[in-house]
Coordinates of C-alpha atoms in Angstrom, one line a residue:
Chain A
X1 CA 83.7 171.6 216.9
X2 CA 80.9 169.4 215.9
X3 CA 80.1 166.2 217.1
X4 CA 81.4 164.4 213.9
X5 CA 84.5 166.7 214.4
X6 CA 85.6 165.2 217.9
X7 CA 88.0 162.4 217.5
X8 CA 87.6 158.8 218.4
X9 CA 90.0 157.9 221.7
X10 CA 91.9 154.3 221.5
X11 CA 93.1 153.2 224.5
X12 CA 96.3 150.3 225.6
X13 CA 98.4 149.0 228.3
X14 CA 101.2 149.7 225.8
X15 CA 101.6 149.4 221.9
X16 CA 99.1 146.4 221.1
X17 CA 96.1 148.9 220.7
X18 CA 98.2 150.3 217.4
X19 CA 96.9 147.2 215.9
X20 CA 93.3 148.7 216.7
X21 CA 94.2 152.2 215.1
X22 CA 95.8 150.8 211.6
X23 CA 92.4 148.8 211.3
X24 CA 90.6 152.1 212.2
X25 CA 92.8 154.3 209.8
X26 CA 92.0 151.7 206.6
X27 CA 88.2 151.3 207.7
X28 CA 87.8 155.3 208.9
X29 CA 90.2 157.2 206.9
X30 CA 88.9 160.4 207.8
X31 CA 88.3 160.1 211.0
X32 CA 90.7 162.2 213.7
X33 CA 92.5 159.7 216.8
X34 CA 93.8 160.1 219.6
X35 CA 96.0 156.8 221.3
X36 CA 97.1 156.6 225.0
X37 CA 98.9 154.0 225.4
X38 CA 100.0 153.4 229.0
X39 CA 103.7 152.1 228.4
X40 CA 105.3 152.6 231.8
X41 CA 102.9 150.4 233.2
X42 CA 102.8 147.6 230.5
X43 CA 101.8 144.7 230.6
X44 CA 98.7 144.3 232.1
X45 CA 97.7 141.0 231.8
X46 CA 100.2 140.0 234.2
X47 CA 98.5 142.8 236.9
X48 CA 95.5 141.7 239.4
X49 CA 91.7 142.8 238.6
X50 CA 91.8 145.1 240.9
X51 CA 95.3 147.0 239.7
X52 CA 93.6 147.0 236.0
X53 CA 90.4 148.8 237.2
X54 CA 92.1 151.5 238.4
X55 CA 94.1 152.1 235.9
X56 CA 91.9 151.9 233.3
X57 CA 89.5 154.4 235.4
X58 CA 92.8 157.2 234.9
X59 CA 93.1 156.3 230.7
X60 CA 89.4 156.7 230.3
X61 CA 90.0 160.2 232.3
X62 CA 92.6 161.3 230.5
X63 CA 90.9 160.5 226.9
X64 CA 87.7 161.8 227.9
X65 CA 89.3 165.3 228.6
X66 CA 90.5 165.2 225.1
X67 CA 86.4 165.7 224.6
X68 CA 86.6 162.1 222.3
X69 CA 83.1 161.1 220.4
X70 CA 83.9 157.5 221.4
X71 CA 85.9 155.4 223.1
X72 CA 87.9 152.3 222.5
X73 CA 89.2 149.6 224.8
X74 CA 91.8 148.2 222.9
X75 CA 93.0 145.9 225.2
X76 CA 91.7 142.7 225.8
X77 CA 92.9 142.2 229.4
X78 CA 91.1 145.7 230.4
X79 CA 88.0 144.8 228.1
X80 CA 87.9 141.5 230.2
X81 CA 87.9 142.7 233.7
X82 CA 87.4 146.7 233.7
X83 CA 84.0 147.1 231.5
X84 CA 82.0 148.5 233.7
X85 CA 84.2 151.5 235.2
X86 CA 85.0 152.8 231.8
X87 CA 81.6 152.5 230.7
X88 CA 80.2 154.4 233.7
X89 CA 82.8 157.0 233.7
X90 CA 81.8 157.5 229.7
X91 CA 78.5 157.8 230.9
X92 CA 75.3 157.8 228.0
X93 CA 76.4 160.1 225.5
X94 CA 80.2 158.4 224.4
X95 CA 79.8 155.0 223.2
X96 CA 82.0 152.5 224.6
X97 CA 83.4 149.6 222.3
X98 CA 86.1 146.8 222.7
X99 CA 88.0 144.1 221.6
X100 CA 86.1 141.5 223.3
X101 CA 82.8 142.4 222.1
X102 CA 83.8 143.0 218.8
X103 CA 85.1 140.0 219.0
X104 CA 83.1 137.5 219.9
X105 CA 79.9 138.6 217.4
X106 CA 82.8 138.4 214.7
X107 CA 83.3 134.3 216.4
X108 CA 79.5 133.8 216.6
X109 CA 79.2 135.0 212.8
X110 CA 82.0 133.2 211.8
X111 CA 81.5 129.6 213.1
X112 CA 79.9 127.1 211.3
X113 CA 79.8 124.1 213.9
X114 CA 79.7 126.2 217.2
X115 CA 82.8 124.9 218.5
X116 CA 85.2 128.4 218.9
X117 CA 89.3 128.6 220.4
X118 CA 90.1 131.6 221.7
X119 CA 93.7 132.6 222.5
X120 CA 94.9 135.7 225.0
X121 CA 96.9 136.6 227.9
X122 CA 96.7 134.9 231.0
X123 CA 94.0 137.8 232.6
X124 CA 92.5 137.6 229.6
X125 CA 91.5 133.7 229.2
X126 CA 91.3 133.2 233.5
X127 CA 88.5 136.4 233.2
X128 CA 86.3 134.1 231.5
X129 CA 84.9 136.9 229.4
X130 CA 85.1 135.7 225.6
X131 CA 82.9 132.6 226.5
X132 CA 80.7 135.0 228.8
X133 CA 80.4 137.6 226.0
X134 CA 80.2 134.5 223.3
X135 CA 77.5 133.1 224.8
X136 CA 75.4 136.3 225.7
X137 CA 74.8 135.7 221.6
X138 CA 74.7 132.6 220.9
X139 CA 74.1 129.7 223.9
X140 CA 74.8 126.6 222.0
X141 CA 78.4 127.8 221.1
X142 CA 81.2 126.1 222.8
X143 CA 84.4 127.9 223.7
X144 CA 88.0 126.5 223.8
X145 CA 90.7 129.0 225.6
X146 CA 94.1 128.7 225.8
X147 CA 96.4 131.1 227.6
X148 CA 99.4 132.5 225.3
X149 CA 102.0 134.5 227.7
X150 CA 104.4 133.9 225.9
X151 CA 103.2 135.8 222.2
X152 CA 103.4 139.1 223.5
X153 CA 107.2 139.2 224.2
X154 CA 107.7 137.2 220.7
X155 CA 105.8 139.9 219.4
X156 CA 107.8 142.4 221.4
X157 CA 111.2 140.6 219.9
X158 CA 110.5 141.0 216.9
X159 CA 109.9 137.2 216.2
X160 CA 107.3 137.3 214.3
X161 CA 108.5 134.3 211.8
X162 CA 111.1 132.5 213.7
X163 CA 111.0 128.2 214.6
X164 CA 111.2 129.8 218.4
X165 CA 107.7 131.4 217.7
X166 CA 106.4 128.8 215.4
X167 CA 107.3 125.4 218.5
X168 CA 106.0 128.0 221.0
X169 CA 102.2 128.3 218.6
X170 CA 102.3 124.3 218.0
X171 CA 102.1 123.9 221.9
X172 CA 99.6 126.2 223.1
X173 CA 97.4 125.9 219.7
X174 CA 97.6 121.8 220.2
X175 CA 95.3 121.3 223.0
X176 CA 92.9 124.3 220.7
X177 CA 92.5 122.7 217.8
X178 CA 92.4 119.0 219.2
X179 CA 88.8 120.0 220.0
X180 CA 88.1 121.0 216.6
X181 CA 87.5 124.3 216.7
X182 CA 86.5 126.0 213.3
X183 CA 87.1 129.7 214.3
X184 CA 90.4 131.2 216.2
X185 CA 89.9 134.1 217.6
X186 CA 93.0 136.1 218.3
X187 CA 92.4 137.4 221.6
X188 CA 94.9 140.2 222.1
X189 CA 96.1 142.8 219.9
X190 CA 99.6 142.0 219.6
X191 CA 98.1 138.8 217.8
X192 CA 97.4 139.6 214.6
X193 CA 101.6 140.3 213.7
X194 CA 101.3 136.6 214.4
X195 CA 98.6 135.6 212.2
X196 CA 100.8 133.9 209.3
X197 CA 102.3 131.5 211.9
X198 CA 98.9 130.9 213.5
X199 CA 97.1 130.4 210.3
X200 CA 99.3 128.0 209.0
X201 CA 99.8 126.0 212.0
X202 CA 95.5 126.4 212.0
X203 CA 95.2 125.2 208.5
X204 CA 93.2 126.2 206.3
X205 CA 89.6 125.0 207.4
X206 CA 89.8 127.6 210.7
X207 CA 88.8 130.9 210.5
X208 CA 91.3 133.4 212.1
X209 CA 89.2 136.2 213.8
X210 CA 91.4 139.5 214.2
X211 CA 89.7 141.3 216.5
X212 CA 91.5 144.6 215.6
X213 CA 89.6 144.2 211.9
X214 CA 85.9 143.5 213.8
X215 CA 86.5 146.3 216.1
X216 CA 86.7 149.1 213.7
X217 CA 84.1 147.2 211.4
X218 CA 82.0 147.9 214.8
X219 CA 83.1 151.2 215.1
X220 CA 82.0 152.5 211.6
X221 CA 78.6 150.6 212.4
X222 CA 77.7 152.9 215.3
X223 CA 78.9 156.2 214.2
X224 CA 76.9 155.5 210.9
X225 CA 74.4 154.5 212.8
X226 CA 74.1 157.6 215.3
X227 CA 75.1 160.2 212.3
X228 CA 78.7 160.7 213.8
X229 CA 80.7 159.5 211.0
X230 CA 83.1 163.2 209.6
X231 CA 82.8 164.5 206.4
X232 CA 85.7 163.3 204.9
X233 CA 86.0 166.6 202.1
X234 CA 88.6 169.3 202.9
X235 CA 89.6 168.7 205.8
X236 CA 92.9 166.4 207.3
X237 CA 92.0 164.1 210.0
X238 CA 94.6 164.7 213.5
X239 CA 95.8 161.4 214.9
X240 CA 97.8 162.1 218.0
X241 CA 99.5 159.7 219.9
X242 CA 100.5 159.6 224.1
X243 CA 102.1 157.3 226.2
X244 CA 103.4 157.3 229.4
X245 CA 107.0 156.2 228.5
X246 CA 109.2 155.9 225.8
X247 CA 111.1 152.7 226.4
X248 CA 113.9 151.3 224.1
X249 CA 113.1 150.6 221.1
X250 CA 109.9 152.1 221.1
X251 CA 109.5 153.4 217.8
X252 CA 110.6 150.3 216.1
X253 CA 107.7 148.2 217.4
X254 CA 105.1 150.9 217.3
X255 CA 105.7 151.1 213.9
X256 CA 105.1 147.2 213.3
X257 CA 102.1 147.3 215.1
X258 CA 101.3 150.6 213.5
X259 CA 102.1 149.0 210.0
X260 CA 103.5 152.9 209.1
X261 CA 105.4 155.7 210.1
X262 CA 104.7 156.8 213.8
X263 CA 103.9 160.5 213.7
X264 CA 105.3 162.2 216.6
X265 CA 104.5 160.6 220.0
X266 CA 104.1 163.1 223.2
X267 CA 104.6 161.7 226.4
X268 CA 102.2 162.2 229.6
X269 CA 103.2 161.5 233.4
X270 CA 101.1 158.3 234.7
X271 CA 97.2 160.1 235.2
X272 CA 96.2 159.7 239.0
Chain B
X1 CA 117.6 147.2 268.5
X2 CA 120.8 147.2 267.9
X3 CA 122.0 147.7 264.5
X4 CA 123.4 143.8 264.2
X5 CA 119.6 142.9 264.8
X6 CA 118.3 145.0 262.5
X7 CA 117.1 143.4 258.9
X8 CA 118.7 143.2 254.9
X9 CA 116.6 145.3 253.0
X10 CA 116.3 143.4 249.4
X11 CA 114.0 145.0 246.3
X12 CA 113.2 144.4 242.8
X13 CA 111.2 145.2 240.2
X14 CA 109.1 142.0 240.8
X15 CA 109.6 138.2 241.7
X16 CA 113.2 137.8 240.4
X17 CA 114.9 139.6 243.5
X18 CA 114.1 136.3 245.3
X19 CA 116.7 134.5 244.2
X20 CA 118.7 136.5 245.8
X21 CA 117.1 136.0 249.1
X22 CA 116.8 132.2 248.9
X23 CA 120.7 132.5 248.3
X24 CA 120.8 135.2 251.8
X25 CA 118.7 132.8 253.5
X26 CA 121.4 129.9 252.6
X27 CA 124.4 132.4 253.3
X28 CA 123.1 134.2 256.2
X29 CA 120.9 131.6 258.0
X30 CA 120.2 134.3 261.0
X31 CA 119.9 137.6 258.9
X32 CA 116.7 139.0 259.4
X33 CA 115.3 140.1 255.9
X34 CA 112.5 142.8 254.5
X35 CA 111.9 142.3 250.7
X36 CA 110.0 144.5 248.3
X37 CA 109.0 143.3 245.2
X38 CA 107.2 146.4 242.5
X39 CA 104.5 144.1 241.1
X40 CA 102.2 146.0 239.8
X41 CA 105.0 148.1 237.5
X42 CA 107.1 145.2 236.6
X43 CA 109.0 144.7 234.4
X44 CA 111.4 147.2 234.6
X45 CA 113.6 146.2 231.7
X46 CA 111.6 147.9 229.0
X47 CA 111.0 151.2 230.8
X48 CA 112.9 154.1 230.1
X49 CA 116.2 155.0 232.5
X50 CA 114.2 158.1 234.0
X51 CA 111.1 156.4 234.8
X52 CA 113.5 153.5 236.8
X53 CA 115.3 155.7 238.8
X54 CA 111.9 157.7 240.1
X55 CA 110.5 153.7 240.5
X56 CA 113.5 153.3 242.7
X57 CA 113.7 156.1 244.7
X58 CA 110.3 155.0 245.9
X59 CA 111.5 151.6 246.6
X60 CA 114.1 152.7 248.8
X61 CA 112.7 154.8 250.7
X62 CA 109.9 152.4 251.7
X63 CA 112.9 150.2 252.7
X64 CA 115.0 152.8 254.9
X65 CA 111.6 153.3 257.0
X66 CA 112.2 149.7 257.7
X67 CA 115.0 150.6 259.6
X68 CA 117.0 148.2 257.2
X69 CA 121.0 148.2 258.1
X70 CA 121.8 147.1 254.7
X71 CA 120.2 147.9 251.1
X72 CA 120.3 145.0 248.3
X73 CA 119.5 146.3 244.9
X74 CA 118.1 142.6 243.2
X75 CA 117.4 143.9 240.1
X76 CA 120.0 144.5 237.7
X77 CA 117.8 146.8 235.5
X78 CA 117.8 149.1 239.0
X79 CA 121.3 148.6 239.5
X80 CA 122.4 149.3 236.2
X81 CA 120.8 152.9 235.7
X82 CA 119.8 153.8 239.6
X83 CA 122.4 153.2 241.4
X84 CA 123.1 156.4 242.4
X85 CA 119.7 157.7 243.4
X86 CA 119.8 154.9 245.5
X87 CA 123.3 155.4 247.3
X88 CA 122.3 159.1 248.0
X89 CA 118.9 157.9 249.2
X90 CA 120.7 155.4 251.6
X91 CA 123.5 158.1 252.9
X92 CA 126.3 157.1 254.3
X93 CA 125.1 154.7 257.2
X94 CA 123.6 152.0 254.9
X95 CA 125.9 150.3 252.6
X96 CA 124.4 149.5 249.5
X97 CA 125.0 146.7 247.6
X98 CA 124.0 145.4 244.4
X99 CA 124.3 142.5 241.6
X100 CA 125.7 143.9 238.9
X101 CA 128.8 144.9 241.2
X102 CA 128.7 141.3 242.8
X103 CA 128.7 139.4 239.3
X104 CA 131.4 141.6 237.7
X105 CA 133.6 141.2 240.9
X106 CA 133.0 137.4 240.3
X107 CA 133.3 137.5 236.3
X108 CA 136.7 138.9 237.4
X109 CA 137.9 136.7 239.4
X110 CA 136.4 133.1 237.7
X111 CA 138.2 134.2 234.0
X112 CA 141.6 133.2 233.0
X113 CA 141.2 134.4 229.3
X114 CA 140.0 137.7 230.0
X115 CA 137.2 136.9 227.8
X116 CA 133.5 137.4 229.4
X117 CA 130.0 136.9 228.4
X118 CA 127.2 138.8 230.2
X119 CA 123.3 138.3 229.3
X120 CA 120.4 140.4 230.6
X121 CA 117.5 142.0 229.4
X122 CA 117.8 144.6 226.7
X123 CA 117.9 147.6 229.6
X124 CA 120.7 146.3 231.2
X125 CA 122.8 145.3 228.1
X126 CA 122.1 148.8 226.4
X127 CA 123.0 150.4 229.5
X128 CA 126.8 148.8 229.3
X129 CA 126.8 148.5 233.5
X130 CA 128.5 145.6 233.4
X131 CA 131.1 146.0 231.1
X132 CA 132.1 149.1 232.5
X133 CA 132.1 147.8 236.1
X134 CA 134.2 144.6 235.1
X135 CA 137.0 147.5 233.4
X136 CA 137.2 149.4 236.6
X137 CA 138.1 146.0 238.0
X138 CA 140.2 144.8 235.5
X139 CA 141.2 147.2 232.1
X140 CA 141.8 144.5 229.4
X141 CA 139.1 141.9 230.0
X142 CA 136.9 142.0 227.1
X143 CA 133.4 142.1 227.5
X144 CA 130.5 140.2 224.8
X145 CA 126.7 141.1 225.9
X146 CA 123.9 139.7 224.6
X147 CA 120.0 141.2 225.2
X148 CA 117.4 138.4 225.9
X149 CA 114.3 139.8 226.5
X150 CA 112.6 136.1 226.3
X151 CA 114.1 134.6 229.2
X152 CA 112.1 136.3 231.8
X153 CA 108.8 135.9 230.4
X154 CA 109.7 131.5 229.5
X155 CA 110.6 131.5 233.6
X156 CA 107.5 133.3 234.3
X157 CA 106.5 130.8 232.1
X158 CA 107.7 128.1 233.9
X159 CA 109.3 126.2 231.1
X160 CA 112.8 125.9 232.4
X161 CA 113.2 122.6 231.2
X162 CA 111.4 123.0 227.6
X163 CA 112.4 123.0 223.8
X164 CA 111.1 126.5 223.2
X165 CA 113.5 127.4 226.1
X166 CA 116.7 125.3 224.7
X167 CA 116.1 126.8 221.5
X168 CA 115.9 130.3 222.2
X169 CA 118.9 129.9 224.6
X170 CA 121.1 128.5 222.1
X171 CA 120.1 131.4 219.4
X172 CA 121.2 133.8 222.0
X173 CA 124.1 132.6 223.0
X174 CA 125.7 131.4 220.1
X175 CA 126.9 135.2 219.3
X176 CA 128.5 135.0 222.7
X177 CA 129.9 131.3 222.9
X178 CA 131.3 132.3 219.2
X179 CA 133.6 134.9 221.2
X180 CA 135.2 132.6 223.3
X181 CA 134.2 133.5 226.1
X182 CA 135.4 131.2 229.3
X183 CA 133.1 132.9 232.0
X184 CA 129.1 134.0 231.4
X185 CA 127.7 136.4 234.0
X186 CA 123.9 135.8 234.5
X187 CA 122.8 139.2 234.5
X188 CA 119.5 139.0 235.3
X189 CA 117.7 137.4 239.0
X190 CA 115.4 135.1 236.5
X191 CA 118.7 133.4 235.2
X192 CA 119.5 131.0 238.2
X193 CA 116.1 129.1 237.2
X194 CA 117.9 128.0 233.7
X195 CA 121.1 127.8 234.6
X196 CA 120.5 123.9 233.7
X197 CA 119.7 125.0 230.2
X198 CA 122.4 127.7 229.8
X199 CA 125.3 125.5 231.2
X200 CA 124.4 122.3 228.9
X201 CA 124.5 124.8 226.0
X202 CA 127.7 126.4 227.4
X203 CA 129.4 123.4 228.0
X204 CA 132.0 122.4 231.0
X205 CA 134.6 125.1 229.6
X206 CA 132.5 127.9 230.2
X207 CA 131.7 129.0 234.1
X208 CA 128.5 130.5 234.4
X209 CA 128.4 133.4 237.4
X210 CA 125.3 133.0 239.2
X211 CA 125.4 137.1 240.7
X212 CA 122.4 135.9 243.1
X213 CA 125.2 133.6 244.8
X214 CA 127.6 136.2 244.8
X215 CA 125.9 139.1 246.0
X216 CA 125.2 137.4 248.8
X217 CA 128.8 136.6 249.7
X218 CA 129.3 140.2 249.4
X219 CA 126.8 140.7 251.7
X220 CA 128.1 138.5 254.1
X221 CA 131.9 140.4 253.6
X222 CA 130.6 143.5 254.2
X223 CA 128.4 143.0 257.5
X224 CA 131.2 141.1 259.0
X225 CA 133.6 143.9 258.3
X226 CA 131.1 146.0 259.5
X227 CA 130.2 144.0 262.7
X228 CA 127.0 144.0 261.5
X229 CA 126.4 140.3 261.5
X230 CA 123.5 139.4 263.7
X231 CA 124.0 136.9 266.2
X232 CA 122.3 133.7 265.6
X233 CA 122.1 131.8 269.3
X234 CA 118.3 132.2 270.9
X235 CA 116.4 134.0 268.2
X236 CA 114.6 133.7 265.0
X237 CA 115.5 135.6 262.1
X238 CA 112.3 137.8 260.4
X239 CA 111.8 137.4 256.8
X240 CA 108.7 139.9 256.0
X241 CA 107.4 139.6 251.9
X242 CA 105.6 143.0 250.9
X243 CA 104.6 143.4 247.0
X244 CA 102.6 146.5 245.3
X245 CA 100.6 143.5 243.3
X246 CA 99.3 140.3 243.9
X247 CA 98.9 138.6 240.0
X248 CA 97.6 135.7 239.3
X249 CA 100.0 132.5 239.6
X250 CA 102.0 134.6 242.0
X251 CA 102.4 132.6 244.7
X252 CA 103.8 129.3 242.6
X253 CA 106.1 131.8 240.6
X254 CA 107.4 133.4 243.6
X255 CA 108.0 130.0 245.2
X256 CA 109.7 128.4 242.4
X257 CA 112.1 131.7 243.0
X258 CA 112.7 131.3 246.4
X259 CA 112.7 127.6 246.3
X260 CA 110.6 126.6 249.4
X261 CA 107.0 128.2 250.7
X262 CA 106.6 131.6 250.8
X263 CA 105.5 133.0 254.0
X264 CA 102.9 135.8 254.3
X265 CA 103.0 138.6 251.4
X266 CA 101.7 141.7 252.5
X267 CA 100.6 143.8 249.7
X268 CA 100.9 147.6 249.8
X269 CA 100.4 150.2 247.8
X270 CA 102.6 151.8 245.1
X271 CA 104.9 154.4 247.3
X272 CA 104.9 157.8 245.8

């Protein structure tokens, strides 16, 4: 198999990450995939840094046997706190991206008067890392978080246009967009199912930045860039799909985050 | 030690199981007590039945090398599809007790129109534990369940006391109050925290079954049956906190649980 050949590996705590592949699948189409998606251990952004290190360290093994061309964090709470270990584990010849990254130069492009929100999971927004990574690029940029726990389970429910959901965004955006914040970015990847709520409750003069969309703008930057892009003619891409558990109602709500039929899903004991 | 000296073995899948021991402590002021709280793979209600019976088996036997004279399931995800690994686990020498048993003995004995509600996350409700625990006590009371998987992340939360909360109680229950029902069973260790909410939606002609109260009653039956009650005079009672995660917030979530200041958590690592 040829370079080009070797899929790109996604990686989750759970099902959010699908957000990360349907971008990929629209922006990529003939790129092969394969997902883990670590579902017995979901959620992680609840977990201490420590917990999230080490499991990341075991999804990064597991996809990296699969002999992937690149890898992609598609968490935000792992992309906040567990960076480095997957980045050394990958070592210099896989490229590492993730949502943070991808999405803070999407913020940093987007705003026009340097004053961002960003919205995530409690690990996410106590990490620090979107105003770390934010101002790597840009130093005169403020940042405005906000932690959301409660959008993943809305998600999760199904509630993704209900006045439960819609009360829930008009508290934790409030204190947001009192500072005037021209960009949102939606720091987790269950987020973007929520983005007609949180636009509207935005209005119309803040940019929402999806962070699943920037990601796998990113990704077709640097396998163009480093010639690793497949030839799309004659041949089907493979995406494959793993968890580590098939709880209720899992194919319902992989396939809302998927936005399309789940092929078949094989499930993997917990790596060590 | 004798066996009257020797501790209550409590466990859940996180935090939640402490509302159990805060009602033991009240209950059984002298009872020693060893809890184990799984929080690095919590929560449990969205995993599959499999993967929470192997998480239990490991929790149990962490406990019964405690030298615990009693076994408390707290979790009514655990007790609802492990109950049985756990009873074999325990043998015949440690009585095993858990809250779904507890709260259908009391949902029992509180109705006088045979009509009960029961709420819980969606494991336990899909699982149909407690209606068919209720029927082995009593054929013709009939049983309305109702799945909310939002309540334990709005305690986790902290908003017990909230609009979002009042709202997405009343959508849940209104299936169940529609029914009839005289008696709701809280069948999940989160509940107690808003059962302000849930009884001001209920009303004064429903009677809501707190199963953290109850087990511990049982508890208290069985180990003075048993003579297995320690005795109080000239000695302090143990209470020993061990957890396979510390998260962030965990210390105000756990106390707002056990409703005074935790003690010393030791953290250990995930049993095998």
């Amino acid at each position: 198999m040829t370079k080009a050949d070797r899929p790109i590996g996604v990686f989750d705590s759970g099902v959010g990450g699908l957000t990360v592949v349907r971008a990929l699948m629209e922006r990529l189409p003939f790129e092969s995939i394969v997902y883990f998606g670590d579902t017995a251990r979901v959620p992680y952004g609840i977990k201490s840094p420590d917990t999230i290190a080490r499991y990341a360290a075991q999804l990064t093994r597991f996809l990296l046997a699969q002999d992937v061309k690149m890898l992609i964090v598609a968490c935000n709470t792992m992309a906040a706190v567990a960076q480095e270990v997957v980045r050394t584990l990958a070592g210099p010849n896989v490229p590492v991206l993730d949502v943070i990254e991808a999405g803070a130069r999407a913020a940093v492009a987007a705003t026009r008067n340097a004053t961002v929100g960003v919205i995530g999971t409690p690990t996410t927004i106590n990490s620090n890392t979107y105003a770390l990574r934010i101002h790597a690029l840009r130093g005169d940029v403020r940042v405005h978080s906000q932690a959301c726990a409660l959008f993943v389970p809305l998600v999760e429910e199904g509630w993704l246009d209900h006045p439960v959901t819609r009360l829930t965004a008009e508290e934790y955006l409030k204190p947001v967009l009192a500072e005037g914040v021209d960009t949102l970015v939606l720091g987790c990847t269950h987020y973007p199912l929520l983005k007609p709520v949180l636009a509207d409750i935005a209005g119309p003069q803040v940019r929402i930045v999806d962070s699943a969309v920037t990601t796998a703008e990113q990704a077709a930057r640097v396998l163009d860039g480093a010639e690793g892009l497949r030839a799309g003619a004659g041949s089907v891409p493979r995406h494959r799909f793993y968890v580590t558990d098939v709880p209720l109602r899992f194919q319902t709500i992989a396939e809302r985050f998927l936005g399309r039929a789940l092929p078949e899903v094989v499930r993997v004991d917990v790596p060590e």
